[in-house]
Amino acid sequence: MKFFFIGFHASIITKLIFNVHYNERVIGFTMTIVAFYSQNASSELQQDWQERLNFYDPSIKLVSLLSKEAEKATTALLWKAPLERIKYLKKLKGLISLGQGVDHILKNDLVPENIPVVRIVDPFMAKTMSHWVLLSILSYTRDIYGYYGQEKSKIYKARKEIDFLSPKIAIYGIGEIGNVVLKDLYNLGFNVEGWSRTKKNIQNILCNHGHDGFVKMLKSCNIHVCLLPLTKSTNGIFNKETFSLMKKNSCFINAGRGDHVVEEDLLESCKTGHISNAILDVYKQEPLPQNHIFWKQENIRIWPHVAAETNPQTAAKQIANAIKCINEGKSPPNMVDKKLGY
Ligand code: NAP
Ligand code: GLV
C-alpha cells in the first residue's frame, strides 16, 4: 500500500511536470475533456478523480458539466446529473456512470440512441456490499437492536434464542454484486438462494428466475435482500402484494434503489409486524427528508446510501480505459443494454 502511494504521487508529479513542458513546447497537444458531475460532491472529490485518472491517462481533464468548457467534452462522467445538459454536449461520444447503477442516467430516456452508456463494475464494491448485507443480516438474526436497548438499561440477560443458520435468505438480483453476496453468505453457512431474470447455474446454490421463481422465494424465505437494478420491470416490485406473500416476521433489506419499493406498503407491513425489520440504504427521495415517516418507525433502520460507495482508487483504471475506448470509437467493457435498462 505504502509503495502504491509513493508510486502514485511520484507518477502524478512526473506527469504534471511532463504535461507543463509538453503544453509549452508542443502546439496542438490535445486534452481529453471529460464533463464531470457528481451530485452533492465536494470539489475535493473531483480533484481526487482528476488525479487518479491522470495516473492512467495524463491527457484527461475533468471540467464541470455545468461549465461552458464542458461543451467540448467527448465523454461525460456522471452521478445523478442534470441530464438536460447533455443536449449541449455536441461532441459527446459516450456517458460513464460514476456508480454500478445506471438508472440515474437512463431515466426519462434523455440519452441519444447512438451514445453508449458504460458503468463501473468493481469487485471492491461487490465485496463492500457483501459486508453491508452480512452486517444487516447479522444485526437481524443476532437481535443487535434488542441487545443495544438492554445495554442502555444495564440489563444482562439472554433474549430469545435465535436459530441463525436456518432462516432462508433470498437475494433478488445476482449480477456483479448479488452473486458475490450470494456466494459469501453460502460460504459462511447461510441457507441462501438467488433470483435473476435469466437462468443461472451457481455450484451448490439454488438459483431461481422469472416470475415463478420470484413468487417461490417470496413465499419460502425469511430474509429478503434486494440487489436489483432499477428498470421498468423492477420499479415497485416490492409492494403490498409481494410483501403479503412473504412469511410473517420476515426481514426486508434494500440496497438496490428506493423505487424498487412502494414505501407506503412497506411502512404498513412494518407497522403490522408482518415485516419485523426493514433495513434500508436507498429511498425514493435522497437524502431522505427530515419529515419522512420512516424516521419514526422503530423497526425501519435507515442508512444514507453508503452500502457500497464508488471508490476512486479502485475504479479509476477502468474509467480511464472507458474514456480511451470511447474516444477511439471502440466498445468499452461494461456497456449497458439500454433496452433492458441495466
Ligand atoms: P448487474 O450486474 O446488472 O446485475 C443485475 C441482476 O439483477 C442480474 O442478476 C439480473 O438478471 C437481475 N435482474 C435485472 N432485471 C431483472 C428482472 N426484471 N427480474 C429478475 N432479475 C432481474 O447489477 P449490479 O452491478 O449487481 O448492481 C445491482 C444494483 O445494485 C445497481 O443497479 C444499483 O441499483 C445497486 N447498487 C447499490 C449500491 C448501494 O450503495 N446501495 C451500490 C452499488 C450498486 P440477469 O443476471 O439474468 O441479467
Ligand atoms: C450506487 O448506488 C451505485 O449504483 O453504484
mmCIF file of C-alpha atoms and ligand atoms in Angstrom:
data_model
loop_
_atom_site.group_PDB
_atom_site.id
_atom_site.type_symbol
_atom_site.label_atom_id
_atom_site.label_comp_id
_atom_site.label_asym_id
_atom_site.label_seq_id
_atom_site.Cartn_x
_atom_site.Cartn_y
_atom_site.Cartn_z
ATOM 1 C CA MET A 1 0.000 0.000 0.000
ATOM 2 C CA LYS A 2 2.847 2.356 1.058
ATOM 3 C CA PHE A 3 4.653 1.707 -2.219
ATOM 4 C CA PHE A 4 1.436 2.293 -4.143
ATOM 5 C CA PHE A 5 1.060 5.757 -2.627
ATOM 6 C CA ILE A 6 4.698 6.700 -3.138
ATOM 7 C CA GLY A 7 4.459 5.442 -6.732
ATOM 8 C CA PHE A 8 1.132 7.143 -7.251
ATOM 9 C CA HIS A 9 2.303 10.585 -6.112
ATOM 10 C CA ALA A 10 5.660 10.325 -7.858
ATOM 11 C CA SER A 11 3.907 9.405 -11.070
ATOM 12 C CA ILE A 12 1.387 12.243 -10.799
ATOM 13 C CA ILE A 13 4.179 14.769 -10.170
ATOM 14 C CA THR A 14 6.185 13.434 -13.133
ATOM 15 C CA LYS A 15 3.151 13.539 -15.342
ATOM 16 C CA LEU A 16 2.190 17.034 -14.272
ATOM 17 C CA ILE A 17 5.725 18.315 -14.948
ATOM 18 C CA PHE A 18 5.708 16.455 -18.253
ATOM 19 C CA ASN A 19 2.372 17.985 -19.159
ATOM 20 C CA VAL A 20 3.506 21.536 -18.381
ATOM 21 C CA HIS A 21 6.529 21.130 -20.653
ATOM 22 C CA TYR A 22 4.520 19.309 -23.264
ATOM 23 C CA ASN A 23 1.905 22.057 -23.300
ATOM 24 C CA GLU A 24 4.504 24.705 -23.528
ATOM 25 C CA ARG A 25 6.532 23.097 -26.294
ATOM 26 C CA VAL A 26 4.070 21.312 -28.497
ATOM 27 C CA ILE A 27 1.361 23.318 -30.100
ATOM 28 C CA GLY A 28 -1.799 21.311 -30.608
ATOM 29 C CA PHE A 29 -1.418 18.973 -27.607
ATOM 30 C CA THR A 30 -4.931 17.702 -27.142
ATOM 31 C CA MET A 31 -6.519 17.278 -23.785
ATOM 32 C CA THR A 32 -9.331 14.792 -23.364
ATOM 33 C CA ILE A 33 -12.112 16.925 -21.972
ATOM 34 C CA VAL A 34 -14.479 14.969 -19.743
ATOM 35 C CA ALA A 35 -17.628 16.594 -18.380
ATOM 36 C CA PHE A 36 -17.911 15.709 -14.686
ATOM 37 C CA TYR A 37 -20.858 15.870 -12.320
ATOM 38 C CA SER A 38 -21.434 14.081 -9.035
ATOM 39 C CA GLN A 39 -24.445 15.255 -7.048
ATOM 40 C CA ASN A 40 -23.545 16.787 -3.678
ATOM 41 C CA ALA A 41 -19.847 16.030 -4.191
ATOM 42 C CA SER A 42 -17.147 18.328 -2.873
ATOM 43 C CA SER A 43 -14.542 19.936 -5.141
ATOM 44 C CA GLU A 44 -12.011 17.684 -3.372
ATOM 45 C CA LEU A 45 -13.771 14.643 -4.834
ATOM 46 C CA GLN A 46 -13.450 15.999 -8.392
ATOM 47 C CA GLN A 47 -9.788 16.756 -7.685
ATOM 48 C CA ASP A 48 -9.293 13.206 -6.371
ATOM 49 C CA TRP A 49 -10.824 11.757 -9.554
ATOM 50 C CA GLN A 50 -8.720 14.128 -11.642
ATOM 51 C CA GLU A 51 -5.502 12.908 -10.051
ATOM 52 C CA ARG A 52 -6.455 9.244 -10.076
ATOM 53 C CA LEU A 53 -7.466 9.364 -13.754
ATOM 54 C CA ASN A 54 -4.295 11.249 -14.692
ATOM 55 C CA PHE A 55 -2.288 8.412 -13.165
ATOM 56 C CA TYR A 56 -3.574 6.255 -16.048
ATOM 57 C CA ASP A 57 -4.032 8.952 -18.695
ATOM 58 C CA PRO A 58 -2.407 12.387 -18.242
ATOM 59 C CA SER A 59 -4.447 13.870 -21.088
ATOM 60 C CA ILE A 60 -7.766 13.637 -19.190
ATOM 61 C CA LYS A 61 -9.119 16.942 -17.956
ATOM 62 C CA LEU A 62 -12.295 16.939 -15.868
ATOM 63 C CA VAL A 63 -14.459 20.015 -16.222
ATOM 64 C CA SER A 64 -17.775 20.714 -14.566
ATOM 65 C CA LEU A 65 -20.735 19.519 -16.619
ATOM 66 C CA LEU A 66 -22.292 22.911 -15.953
ATOM 67 C CA SER A 67 -19.346 24.883 -17.359
ATOM 68 C CA LYS A 68 -19.062 26.254 -20.901
ATOM 69 C CA GLU A 69 -15.900 24.187 -21.408
ATOM 70 C CA ALA A 70 -17.964 21.009 -20.928
ATOM 71 C CA GLU A 71 -19.447 21.656 -24.368
ATOM 72 C CA LYS A 72 -16.115 20.452 -25.814
ATOM 73 C CA ALA A 73 -16.360 17.154 -23.922
ATOM 74 C CA THR A 74 -16.349 13.845 -25.746
ATOM 75 C CA THR A 75 -17.183 11.870 -22.600
ATOM 76 C CA ALA A 76 -19.213 12.615 -19.500
ATOM 77 C CA LEU A 77 -18.664 11.049 -16.081
ATOM 78 C CA LEU A 78 -21.890 11.400 -14.143
ATOM 79 C CA TRP A 79 -23.688 10.678 -10.898
ATOM 80 C CA LYS A 80 -27.248 11.990 -10.579
ATOM 81 C CA ALA A 81 -26.541 14.832 -13.001
ATOM 82 C CA PRO A 82 -28.964 17.350 -14.522
ATOM 83 C CA LEU A 83 -29.305 15.367 -17.741
ATOM 84 C CA GLU A 84 -30.839 18.236 -19.733
ATOM 85 C CA ARG A 85 -27.237 19.494 -20.069
ATOM 86 C CA ILE A 86 -26.406 16.544 -22.342
ATOM 87 C CA LYS A 87 -28.073 18.138 -25.352
ATOM 88 C CA TYR A 88 -25.494 20.953 -25.252
ATOM 89 C CA LEU A 89 -22.593 18.494 -25.444
ATOM 90 C CA LYS A 90 -22.478 18.286 -29.227
ATOM 91 C CA LYS A 91 -19.189 16.331 -29.315
ATOM 92 C CA LEU A 92 -20.333 13.693 -26.847
ATOM 93 C CA LYS A 93 -19.413 10.109 -27.744
ATOM 94 C CA GLY A 94 -20.199 8.274 -24.507
ATOM 95 C CA LEU A 95 -21.513 8.505 -20.956
ATOM 96 C CA ILE A 96 -19.987 6.798 -17.951
ATOM 97 C CA SER A 97 -21.851 6.206 -14.695
ATOM 98 C CA LEU A 98 -19.889 7.022 -11.561
ATOM 99 C CA GLY A 99 -21.619 4.035 -9.948
ATOM 100 C CA GLN A 100 -22.650 0.487 -10.801
ATOM 101 C CA GLY A 101 -26.287 1.524 -11.238
ATOM 102 C CA VAL A 102 -27.313 3.458 -14.351
ATOM 103 C CA ASP A 103 -30.956 4.293 -13.604
ATOM 104 C CA HIS A 104 -29.845 7.889 -12.900
ATOM 105 C CA ILE A 105 -28.627 8.157 -16.499
ATOM 106 C CA LEU A 106 -31.310 6.185 -18.321
ATOM 107 C CA LYS A 107 -34.288 7.771 -16.579
ATOM 108 C CA ASN A 108 -36.566 9.865 -18.807
ATOM 109 C CA ASP A 109 -34.847 8.469 -21.940
ATOM 110 C CA LEU A 110 -32.690 11.574 -22.380
ATOM 111 C CA VAL A 111 -29.617 9.778 -23.740
ATOM 112 C CA PRO A 112 -29.481 9.754 -27.548
ATOM 113 C CA GLU A 113 -29.738 6.305 -29.158
ATOM 114 C CA ASN A 114 -26.176 6.414 -30.581
ATOM 115 C CA ILE A 115 -24.429 7.355 -27.306
ATOM 116 C CA PRO A 116 -23.154 4.320 -25.375
ATOM 117 C CA VAL A 117 -23.588 4.197 -21.612
ATOM 118 C CA VAL A 118 -20.890 2.499 -19.578
ATOM 119 C CA ARG A 119 -20.976 1.611 -15.902
ATOM 120 C CA ILE A 120 -18.451 0.785 -13.231
ATOM 121 C CA VAL A 121 -18.109 -2.886 -12.334
ATOM 122 C CA ASP A 122 -15.776 -3.019 -9.367
ATOM 123 C CA PRO A 123 -15.111 -6.188 -7.338
ATOM 124 C CA PHE A 124 -14.188 -3.917 -4.425
ATOM 125 C CA MET A 125 -17.742 -2.533 -4.450
ATOM 126 C CA ALA A 126 -19.227 -6.024 -4.601
ATOM 127 C CA LYS A 127 -17.204 -7.010 -1.531
ATOM 128 C CA THR A 128 -18.188 -3.825 0.277
ATOM 129 C CA MET A 129 -21.840 -4.606 -0.437
ATOM 130 C CA SER A 130 -21.332 -8.158 0.738
ATOM 131 C CA HIS A 131 -20.042 -6.842 4.077
ATOM 132 C CA TRP A 132 -23.013 -4.485 4.427
ATOM 133 C CA VAL A 133 -25.547 -7.214 3.656
ATOM 134 C CA LEU A 134 -23.843 -9.561 6.112
ATOM 135 C CA LEU A 135 -23.886 -6.839 8.771
ATOM 136 C CA SER A 136 -27.600 -6.254 8.132
ATOM 137 C CA ILE A 137 -28.443 -9.952 8.255
ATOM 138 C CA LEU A 138 -26.449 -10.498 11.439
ATOM 139 C CA SER A 139 -27.999 -7.463 13.088
ATOM 140 C CA TYR A 140 -31.384 -9.099 12.466
ATOM 141 C CA THR A 141 -30.526 -12.712 13.293
ATOM 142 C CA ARG A 142 -28.473 -11.773 16.389
ATOM 143 C CA ASP A 143 -31.071 -9.247 17.573
ATOM 144 C CA ILE A 144 -28.492 -6.478 17.810
ATOM 145 C CA TYR A 145 -31.009 -3.670 18.347
ATOM 146 C CA GLY A 146 -32.638 -5.605 21.208
ATOM 147 C CA TYR A 147 -29.267 -6.066 22.913
ATOM 148 C CA TYR A 148 -28.307 -2.403 22.390
ATOM 149 C CA GLY A 149 -31.565 -1.483 24.128
ATOM 150 C CA GLN A 150 -30.765 -3.799 27.044
ATOM 151 C CA GLU A 151 -27.235 -2.427 27.336
ATOM 152 C CA LYS A 152 -28.589 1.110 27.748
ATOM 153 C CA SER A 153 -30.696 -0.110 30.698
ATOM 154 C CA LYS A 154 -27.875 -2.302 32.103
ATOM 155 C CA ILE A 155 -29.902 -5.463 31.548
ATOM 156 C CA TYR A 156 -27.608 -8.506 31.474
ATOM 157 C CA LYS A 157 -29.926 -11.173 30.135
ATOM 158 C CA ALA A 158 -30.189 -13.501 27.165
ATOM 159 C CA ARG A 159 -33.014 -12.559 24.861
ATOM 160 C CA LYS A 160 -34.978 -15.140 22.912
ATOM 161 C CA GLU A 161 -32.727 -17.777 21.434
ATOM 162 C CA ILE A 162 -32.264 -17.359 17.724
ATOM 163 C CA ASP A 163 -31.506 -20.136 15.322
ATOM 164 C CA PHE A 164 -29.423 -18.082 12.962
ATOM 165 C CA LEU A 165 -28.472 -20.662 10.367
ATOM 166 C CA SER A 166 -31.882 -21.968 9.333
ATOM 167 C CA PRO A 167 -33.617 -18.737 8.208
ATOM 168 C CA LYS A 168 -33.720 -18.791 4.422
ATOM 169 C CA ILE A 169 -32.224 -15.795 2.696
ATOM 170 C CA ALA A 170 -33.412 -14.565 -0.710
ATOM 171 C CA ILE A 171 -31.083 -12.463 -2.832
ATOM 172 C CA TYR A 172 -33.016 -10.672 -5.575
ATOM 173 C CA GLY A 173 -30.508 -9.732 -8.303
ATOM 174 C CA ILE A 174 -27.450 -11.962 -8.599
ATOM 175 C CA GLY A 175 -25.367 -9.970 -11.067
ATOM 176 C CA GLU A 176 -21.918 -8.489 -10.454
ATOM 177 C CA ILE A 177 -22.798 -7.571 -6.881
ATOM 178 C CA GLY A 178 -25.519 -10.052 -5.896
ATOM 179 C CA ASN A 179 -23.580 -13.138 -6.946
ATOM 180 C CA VAL A 180 -20.671 -12.172 -4.677
ATOM 181 C CA VAL A 181 -23.082 -11.596 -1.785
ATOM 182 C CA LEU A 182 -24.788 -14.921 -2.510
ATOM 183 C CA LYS A 183 -21.546 -16.896 -2.520
ATOM 184 C CA ASP A 184 -20.119 -15.150 0.560
ATOM 185 C CA LEU A 185 -23.284 -15.904 2.555
ATOM 186 C CA TYR A 186 -23.271 -19.517 1.347
ATOM 187 C CA ASN A 187 -19.622 -19.896 2.369
ATOM 188 C CA LEU A 188 -20.490 -18.631 5.856
ATOM 189 C CA GLY A 189 -23.043 -21.410 6.203
ATOM 190 C CA PHE A 190 -26.225 -19.472 5.489
ATOM 191 C CA ASN A 191 -29.179 -21.026 3.723
ATOM 192 C CA VAL A 192 -29.350 -18.716 0.718
ATOM 193 C CA GLU A 193 -30.879 -18.669 -2.765
ATOM 194 C CA GLY A 194 -30.843 -16.198 -5.627
ATOM 195 C CA TRP A 195 -33.113 -14.700 -8.258
ATOM 196 C CA SER A 196 -32.324 -13.307 -11.682
ATOM 197 C CA ARG A 197 -34.035 -12.559 -14.981
ATOM 198 C CA THR A 198 -32.219 -15.282 -16.911
ATOM 199 C CA LYS A 199 -31.422 -18.794 -15.711
ATOM 200 C CA LYS A 200 -28.196 -19.151 -13.696
ATOM 201 C CA ASN A 201 -26.122 -22.110 -12.550
ATOM 202 C CA ILE A 202 -24.040 -21.500 -9.444
ATOM 203 C CA GLN A 203 -22.486 -24.562 -7.842
ATOM 204 C CA ASN A 204 -24.342 -25.737 -4.712
ATOM 205 C CA ILE A 205 -26.662 -22.706 -4.645
ATOM 206 C CA LEU A 206 -30.307 -22.732 -5.685
ATOM 207 C CA CYS A 207 -30.881 -20.092 -8.366
ATOM 208 C CA ASN A 208 -34.401 -19.116 -9.407
ATOM 209 C CA HIS A 209 -35.514 -16.944 -12.269
ATOM 210 C CA GLY A 210 -38.601 -15.445 -13.818
ATOM 211 C CA HIS A 211 -41.990 -14.782 -12.208
ATOM 212 C CA ASP A 212 -42.495 -18.257 -10.727
ATOM 213 C CA GLY A 213 -39.035 -18.219 -9.159
ATOM 214 C CA PHE A 214 -39.797 -14.808 -7.653
ATOM 215 C CA VAL A 215 -43.053 -15.942 -6.049
ATOM 216 C CA LYS A 216 -41.401 -19.117 -4.752
ATOM 217 C CA MET A 217 -38.686 -17.116 -2.999
ATOM 218 C CA LEU A 218 -41.129 -14.546 -1.619
ATOM 219 C CA LYS A 219 -43.158 -17.352 -0.038
ATOM 220 C CA SER A 220 -40.383 -19.559 1.270
ATOM 221 C CA CYS A 221 -37.677 -17.195 2.560
ATOM 222 C CA ASN A 222 -37.388 -15.297 5.860
ATOM 223 C CA ILE A 223 -34.855 -12.635 4.894
ATOM 224 C CA HIS A 224 -35.289 -10.773 1.598
ATOM 225 C CA VAL A 225 -32.395 -8.782 0.133
ATOM 226 C CA CYS A 226 -32.945 -6.524 -2.892
ATOM 227 C CA LEU A 227 -29.830 -6.003 -5.039
ATOM 228 C CA LEU A 228 -31.667 -5.424 -8.300
ATOM 229 C CA PRO A 229 -31.063 -2.648 -10.813
ATOM 230 C CA LEU A 230 -33.940 -0.193 -11.167
ATOM 231 C CA THR A 231 -35.630 -0.734 -14.528
ATOM 232 C CA LYS A 232 -39.145 -0.517 -15.947
ATOM 233 C CA SER A 233 -39.632 -4.182 -14.918
ATOM 234 C CA THR A 234 -38.334 -3.845 -11.354
ATOM 235 C CA ASN A 235 -39.866 -0.478 -10.409
ATOM 236 C CA GLY A 236 -42.213 -1.007 -7.421
ATOM 237 C CA ILE A 237 -41.511 -4.752 -7.352
ATOM 238 C CA PHE A 238 -41.783 -4.793 -3.537
ATOM 239 C CA ASN A 239 -45.338 -3.728 -2.852
ATOM 240 C CA LYS A 240 -48.445 -4.635 -0.864
ATOM 241 C CA GLU A 241 -48.982 -7.816 -2.842
ATOM 242 C CA THR A 242 -45.396 -9.070 -2.756
ATOM 243 C CA PHE A 243 -44.894 -8.155 0.926
ATOM 244 C CA SER A 244 -48.070 -10.088 1.759
ATOM 245 C CA LEU A 245 -46.599 -13.197 0.095
ATOM 246 C CA MET A 246 -43.604 -13.083 2.442
ATOM 247 C CA LYS A 247 -43.750 -15.099 5.688
ATOM 248 C CA LYS A 248 -44.852 -13.294 8.835
ATOM 249 C CA ASN A 249 -41.897 -11.722 10.713
ATOM 250 C CA SER A 250 -39.781 -11.515 7.567
ATOM 251 C CA CYS A 251 -36.822 -9.164 7.397
ATOM 252 C CA PHE A 252 -36.555 -6.919 4.321
ATOM 253 C CA ILE A 253 -33.212 -5.415 3.273
ATOM 254 C CA ASN A 254 -32.888 -2.959 0.379
ATOM 255 C CA ALA A 255 -29.622 -1.737 -1.129
ATOM 256 C CA GLY A 256 -30.921 -1.670 -4.728
ATOM 257 C CA ARG A 257 -32.874 1.531 -5.264
ATOM 258 C CA GLY A 258 -35.649 3.276 -3.345
ATOM 259 C CA ASP A 259 -38.048 2.964 -6.279
ATOM 260 C CA HIS A 260 -37.975 -0.821 -6.016
ATOM 261 C CA VAL A 261 -40.239 -0.361 -3.015
ATOM 262 C CA VAL A 262 -43.692 1.122 -2.657
ATOM 263 C CA GLU A 263 -42.812 2.953 0.550
ATOM 264 C CA GLU A 264 -46.357 3.230 1.942
ATOM 265 C CA ASP A 265 -46.781 -0.541 1.524
ATOM 266 C CA LEU A 266 -43.513 -1.250 3.322
ATOM 267 C CA LEU A 267 -44.486 1.103 6.128
ATOM 268 C CA GLU A 268 -47.832 -0.628 6.537
ATOM 269 C CA SER A 269 -46.187 -4.078 6.602
ATOM 270 C CA CYS A 270 -43.711 -2.832 9.241
ATOM 271 C CA LYS A 271 -46.497 -1.322 11.338
ATOM 272 C CA THR A 272 -48.426 -4.589 11.446
ATOM 273 C CA GLY A 273 -45.206 -6.519 12.169
ATOM 274 C CA HIS A 274 -45.679 -8.668 9.073
ATOM 275 C CA ILE A 275 -42.234 -7.326 8.202
ATOM 276 C CA SER A 276 -40.489 -7.422 11.563
ATOM 277 C CA ASN A 277 -37.416 -5.482 10.431
ATOM 278 C CA ALA A 278 -36.603 -3.383 7.396
ATOM 279 C CA ILE A 279 -33.014 -2.315 6.841
ATOM 280 C CA LEU A 280 -32.751 0.297 4.114
ATOM 281 C CA ASP A 281 -29.894 2.025 2.335
ATOM 282 C CA VAL A 282 -31.865 3.628 -0.515
ATOM 283 C CA TYR A 283 -35.066 5.692 -0.787
ATOM 284 C CA LYS A 284 -37.437 7.229 -3.312
ATOM 285 C CA GLN A 285 -36.137 10.636 -2.332
ATOM 286 C CA GLU A 286 -32.497 11.041 -1.313
ATOM 287 C CA PRO A 287 -31.400 12.433 1.040
ATOM 288 C CA LEU A 288 -34.333 11.015 2.998
ATOM 289 C CA PRO A 289 -36.323 14.123 4.027
ATOM 290 C CA GLN A 290 -36.240 15.078 7.727
ATOM 291 C CA ASN A 291 -40.014 14.717 7.954
ATOM 292 C CA HIS A 292 -40.140 11.292 6.281
ATOM 293 C CA ILE A 293 -42.283 8.858 8.220
ATOM 294 C CA PHE A 294 -39.590 6.133 8.050
ATOM 295 C CA TRP A 295 -37.525 8.014 10.678
ATOM 296 C CA LYS A 296 -40.300 7.439 13.209
ATOM 297 C CA GLN A 297 -40.874 3.752 12.538
ATOM 298 C CA GLU A 298 -38.805 1.828 15.077
ATOM 299 C CA ASN A 299 -38.416 -1.355 13.049
ATOM 300 C CA ILE A 300 -37.130 0.514 9.994
ATOM 301 C CA ARG A 301 -33.354 1.049 10.075
ATOM 302 C CA ILE A 302 -32.008 3.911 7.996
ATOM 303 C CA TRP A 303 -28.650 4.033 6.210
ATOM 304 C CA PRO A 304 -27.718 7.012 3.996
ATOM 305 C CA HIS A 305 -26.923 5.217 0.706
ATOM 306 C CA VAL A 306 -23.477 4.043 1.726
ATOM 307 C CA ALA A 307 -23.720 0.249 1.415
ATOM 308 C CA ALA A 308 -21.165 0.179 -1.424
ATOM 309 C CA GLU A 309 -19.741 3.539 -2.380
ATOM 310 C CA THR A 310 -17.731 4.147 -5.529
ATOM 311 C CA ASN A 311 -14.058 4.172 -4.716
ATOM 312 C CA PRO A 312 -11.898 6.381 -6.999
ATOM 313 C CA GLN A 313 -8.816 4.364 -6.038
ATOM 314 C CA THR A 314 -10.214 1.046 -7.280
ATOM 315 C CA ALA A 315 -12.390 2.366 -10.124
ATOM 316 C CA ALA A 316 -10.135 4.940 -11.828
ATOM 317 C CA LYS A 317 -8.286 2.444 -14.042
ATOM 318 C CA GLN A 318 -11.445 1.130 -15.712
ATOM 319 C CA ILE A 319 -12.850 4.645 -16.127
ATOM 320 C CA ALA A 320 -9.644 5.865 -17.801
ATOM 321 C CA ASN A 321 -9.838 2.857 -20.096
ATOM 322 C CA ALA A 322 -13.520 3.515 -20.894
ATOM 323 C CA ILE A 323 -12.722 7.147 -21.758
ATOM 324 C CA LYS A 324 -9.943 5.963 -24.066
ATOM 325 C CA CYS A 325 -12.174 3.377 -25.773
ATOM 326 C CA ILE A 326 -14.980 5.902 -26.259
ATOM 327 C CA ASN A 327 -12.583 8.399 -27.823
ATOM 328 C CA GLU A 328 -11.122 5.781 -30.129
ATOM 329 C CA GLY A 329 -14.592 4.672 -31.217
ATOM 330 C CA LYS A 330 -14.142 1.230 -29.607
ATOM 331 C CA SER A 331 -16.702 -0.552 -27.414
ATOM 332 C CA PRO A 332 -15.619 -0.228 -23.784
ATOM 333 C CA PRO A 333 -16.211 -3.062 -21.299
ATOM 334 C CA ASN A 334 -19.348 -2.916 -19.122
ATOM 335 C CA MET A 335 -21.601 -1.237 -21.634
ATOM 336 C CA VAL A 336 -25.226 -1.062 -20.581
ATOM 337 C CA ASP A 337 -28.088 -2.576 -22.551
ATOM 338 C CA LYS A 338 -30.295 0.496 -22.788
ATOM 339 C CA LYS A 339 -33.335 -1.543 -23.812
ATOM 340 C CA LEU A 340 -33.082 -3.741 -20.690
ATOM 341 C CA GLY A 341 -32.170 -0.710 -18.582
ATOM 342 C CA TYR A 342 -29.135 -2.258 -16.878
HETATM 343 P P1 NAP B 1 -25.952 -6.288 -12.570
HETATM 344 O O1 NAP B 1 -24.617 -6.894 -12.633
HETATM 345 O O2 NAP B 1 -26.525 -5.666 -13.785
HETATM 346 O O3 NAP B 1 -26.958 -7.425 -12.041
HETATM 347 C C1 NAP B 1 -28.312 -7.231 -12.004
HETATM 348 C C2 NAP B 1 -29.001 -8.503 -11.575
HETATM 349 O O4 NAP B 1 -30.412 -8.255 -11.475
HETATM 350 C C3 NAP B 1 -28.825 -9.636 -12.577
HETATM 351 O O5 NAP B 1 -28.755 -10.870 -11.906
HETATM 352 C C4 NAP B 1 -30.116 -9.561 -13.399
HETATM 353 O O6 NAP B 1 -30.520 -10.769 -14.007
HETATM 354 C C5 NAP B 1 -31.098 -9.189 -12.307
HETATM 355 N N1 NAP B 1 -32.297 -8.592 -12.889
HETATM 356 C C6 NAP B 1 -32.412 -7.473 -13.627
HETATM 357 N N2 NAP B 1 -33.682 -7.283 -14.017
HETATM 358 C C7 NAP B 1 -34.387 -8.316 -13.525
HETATM 359 C C8 NAP B 1 -35.738 -8.722 -13.598
HETATM 360 N N3 NAP B 1 -36.653 -7.996 -14.268
HETATM 361 N N4 NAP B 1 -36.099 -9.856 -12.985
HETATM 362 C C9 NAP B 1 -35.202 -10.608 -12.324
HETATM 363 N N5 NAP B 1 -33.894 -10.282 -12.197
HETATM 364 C C10 NAP B 1 -33.501 -9.161 -12.796
HETATM 365 O O7 NAP B 1 -26.023 -5.173 -11.438
HETATM 366 P P2 NAP B 1 -25.033 -4.998 -10.192
HETATM 367 O O8 NAP B 1 -23.754 -4.405 -10.626
HETATM 368 O O9 NAP B 1 -25.012 -6.283 -9.443
HETATM 369 O O10 NAP B 1 -25.814 -3.868 -9.354
HETATM 370 C C11 NAP B 1 -27.150 -4.053 -8.972
HETATM 371 C C12 NAP B 1 -27.713 -2.771 -8.401
HETATM 372 O O11 NAP B 1 -27.190 -2.537 -7.092
HETATM 373 C C13 NAP B 1 -27.361 -1.484 -9.142
HETATM 374 O O12 NAP B 1 -28.131 -1.319 -10.291
HETATM 375 C C14 NAP B 1 -27.667 -0.445 -8.093
HETATM 376 O O13 NAP B 1 -29.033 -0.097 -8.177
HETATM 377 C C15 NAP B 1 -27.410 -1.179 -6.787
HETATM 378 N N6 NAP B 1 -26.226 -0.657 -6.074
HETATM 379 C C16 NAP B 1 -26.415 -0.070 -4.879
HETATM 380 C C17 NAP B 1 -25.338 0.388 -4.163
HETATM 381 C C18 NAP B 1 -25.521 0.997 -2.808
HETATM 382 O O14 NAP B 1 -24.571 1.535 -2.245
HETATM 383 N N7 NAP B 1 -26.693 0.936 -2.233
HETATM 384 C C19 NAP B 1 -24.041 0.265 -4.690
HETATM 385 C C20 NAP B 1 -23.889 -0.322 -5.930
HETATM 386 C C21 NAP B 1 -24.995 -0.782 -6.621
HETATM 387 P P3 NAP B 1 -29.629 -11.420 -15.180
HETATM 388 O O15 NAP B 1 -28.396 -11.931 -14.481
HETATM 389 O O16 NAP B 1 -30.473 -12.514 -15.701
HETATM 390 O O17 NAP B 1 -29.343 -10.349 -16.164
HETATM 391 C C1 GLV B 2 -24.577 3.051 -6.029
HETATM 392 O O1 GLV B 2 -25.681 3.143 -5.621
HETATM 393 C C2 GLV B 2 -24.215 2.552 -7.309
HETATM 394 O O2 GLV B 2 -25.098 2.331 -8.145
HETATM 395 O O3 GLV B 2 -23.006 2.391 -7.541
#
